[in-house]
Tab-separated table of C-alpha atoms in Angstrom:
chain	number	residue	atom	x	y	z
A	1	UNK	CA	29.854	1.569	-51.591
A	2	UNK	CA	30.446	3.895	-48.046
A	3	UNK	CA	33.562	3.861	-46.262
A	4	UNK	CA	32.707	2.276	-42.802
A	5	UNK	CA	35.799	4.591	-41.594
A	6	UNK	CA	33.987	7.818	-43.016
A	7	UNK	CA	32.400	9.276	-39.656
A	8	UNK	CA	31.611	12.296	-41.674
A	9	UNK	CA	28.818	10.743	-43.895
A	10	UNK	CA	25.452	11.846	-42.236
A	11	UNK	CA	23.802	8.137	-42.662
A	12	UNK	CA	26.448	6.506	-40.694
A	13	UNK	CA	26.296	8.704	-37.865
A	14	UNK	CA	24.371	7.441	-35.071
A	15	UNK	CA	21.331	8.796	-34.971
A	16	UNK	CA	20.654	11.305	-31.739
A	17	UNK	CA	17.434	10.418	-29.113
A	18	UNK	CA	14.856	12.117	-29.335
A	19	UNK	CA	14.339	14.255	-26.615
A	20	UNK	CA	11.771	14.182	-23.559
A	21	UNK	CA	10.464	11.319	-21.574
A	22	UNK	CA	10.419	7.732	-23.673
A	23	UNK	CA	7.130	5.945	-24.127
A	24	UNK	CA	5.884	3.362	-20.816
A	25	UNK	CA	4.882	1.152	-23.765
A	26	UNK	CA	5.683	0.828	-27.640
A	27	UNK	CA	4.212	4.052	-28.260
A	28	UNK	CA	3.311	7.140	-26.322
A	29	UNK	CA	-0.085	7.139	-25.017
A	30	UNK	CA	-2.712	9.711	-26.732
A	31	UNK	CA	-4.043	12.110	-24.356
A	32	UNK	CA	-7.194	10.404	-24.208
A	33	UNK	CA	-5.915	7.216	-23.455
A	34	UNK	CA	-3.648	8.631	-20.265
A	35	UNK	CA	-7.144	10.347	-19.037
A	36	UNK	CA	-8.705	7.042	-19.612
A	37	UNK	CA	-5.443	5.286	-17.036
A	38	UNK	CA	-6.086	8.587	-14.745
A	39	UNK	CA	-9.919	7.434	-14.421
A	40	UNK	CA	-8.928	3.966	-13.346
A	41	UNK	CA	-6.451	5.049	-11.013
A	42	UNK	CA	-9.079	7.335	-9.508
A	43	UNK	CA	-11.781	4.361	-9.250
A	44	UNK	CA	-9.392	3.022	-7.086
A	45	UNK	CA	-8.561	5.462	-5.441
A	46	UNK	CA	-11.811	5.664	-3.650
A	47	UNK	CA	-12.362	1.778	-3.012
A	48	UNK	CA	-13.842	1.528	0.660
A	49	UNK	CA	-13.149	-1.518	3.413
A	50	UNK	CA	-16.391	-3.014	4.880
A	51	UNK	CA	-15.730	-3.102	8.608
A	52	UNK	CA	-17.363	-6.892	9.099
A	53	UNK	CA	-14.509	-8.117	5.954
A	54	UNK	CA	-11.619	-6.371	7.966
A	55	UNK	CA	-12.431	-8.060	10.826
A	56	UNK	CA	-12.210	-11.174	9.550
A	57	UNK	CA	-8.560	-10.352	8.424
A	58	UNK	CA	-5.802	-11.994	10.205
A	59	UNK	CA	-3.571	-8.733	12.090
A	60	UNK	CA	-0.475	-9.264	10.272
A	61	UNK	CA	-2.399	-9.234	6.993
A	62	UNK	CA	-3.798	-6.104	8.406
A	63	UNK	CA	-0.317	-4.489	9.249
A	64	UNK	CA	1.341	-5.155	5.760
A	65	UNK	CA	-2.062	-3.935	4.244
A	66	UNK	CA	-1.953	-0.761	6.478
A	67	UNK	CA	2.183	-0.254	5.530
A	68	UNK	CA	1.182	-0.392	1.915
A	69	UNK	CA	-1.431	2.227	2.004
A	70	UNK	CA	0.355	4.513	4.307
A	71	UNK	CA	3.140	3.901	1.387
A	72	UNK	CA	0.751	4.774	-1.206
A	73	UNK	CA	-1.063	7.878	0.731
A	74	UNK	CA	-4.046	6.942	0.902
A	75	UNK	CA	-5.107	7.579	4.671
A	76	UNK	CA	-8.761	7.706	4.004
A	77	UNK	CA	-8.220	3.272	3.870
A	78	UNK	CA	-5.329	2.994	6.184
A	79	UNK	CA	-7.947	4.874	8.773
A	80	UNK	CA	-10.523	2.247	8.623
A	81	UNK	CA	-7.864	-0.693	9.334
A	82	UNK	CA	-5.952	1.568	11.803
A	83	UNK	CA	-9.495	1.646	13.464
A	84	UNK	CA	-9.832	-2.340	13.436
A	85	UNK	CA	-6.471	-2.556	14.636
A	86	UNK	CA	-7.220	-0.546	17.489
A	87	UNK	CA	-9.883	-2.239	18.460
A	88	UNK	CA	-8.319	-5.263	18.716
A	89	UNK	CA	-5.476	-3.443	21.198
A	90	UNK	CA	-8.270	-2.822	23.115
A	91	UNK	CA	-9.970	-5.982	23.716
A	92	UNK	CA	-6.552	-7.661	23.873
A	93	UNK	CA	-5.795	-4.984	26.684
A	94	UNK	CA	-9.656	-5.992	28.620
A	95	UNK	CA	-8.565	-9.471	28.426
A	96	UNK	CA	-5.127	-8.718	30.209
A	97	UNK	CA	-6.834	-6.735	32.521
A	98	UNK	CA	-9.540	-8.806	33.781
A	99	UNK	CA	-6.387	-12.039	33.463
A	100	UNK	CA	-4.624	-9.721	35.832
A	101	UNK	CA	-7.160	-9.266	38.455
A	102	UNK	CA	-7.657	-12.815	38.423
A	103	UNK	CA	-3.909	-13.106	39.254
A	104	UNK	CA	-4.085	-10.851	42.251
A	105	UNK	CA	-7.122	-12.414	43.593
A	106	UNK	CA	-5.826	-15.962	43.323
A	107	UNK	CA	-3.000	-14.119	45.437
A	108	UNK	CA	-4.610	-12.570	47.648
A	109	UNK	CA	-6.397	-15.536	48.756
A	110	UNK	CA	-2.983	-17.559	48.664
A	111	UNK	CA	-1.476	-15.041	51.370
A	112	UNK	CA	-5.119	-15.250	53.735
A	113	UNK	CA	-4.344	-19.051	54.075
């Protein structure tokens, strides 16, 4: 029988880490299973927004969608809704205009009566 107290008795030390980075999983990944998970990434890397689906996107779904990708760097995507987005600055800006004109000539005709 060991002595519990007997720190000098290699099987009772503890038993040191092993050194570099510990495994995501159970076990480390082969190499050709972390090329395989650097593929996918990639695929998705390179997934494209159709223009006609992003306009049917509400424009705060948009925004948090745009925050996340210019999180993740990918600009390529965040271009294509920053592009919707801007559109829709623009036609909200035509409608203000042409709302304002309307304004001033309601006015105008107010102060000829």
């Amino acid at each position: 029988m060991k002595d519990a107290h007997n720190i000098t008795t290699s099987e009772l030390l503890p038993t040191p880490r092993r050194p570099g980075r510990p495994p995501a999983g159970v076990r480390a990944l082969t190499p050709a299973e972390r090329k395989a998970a650097q593929r996918e990434r990639e695929r998705g890397a390179f997934v494209t927004y159709d223009r006609v689906e992003l306009e049917s996107i509400g424009t705060d779904a948009l925004l948090e969608e745009l925050g996340r990708l210019v999180t993740a760097g990918q600009p390529a995507l965040a271009g294509a809704i920053w592009e919707v987005l801007e559109a829709r600055v623009c036609a909200a800006r035509a409608n203000l205009h042409t709302q304002q004109e309307q304004l001033v000539s309601d006015l105008a005709l107010r102060i000829q009566e």
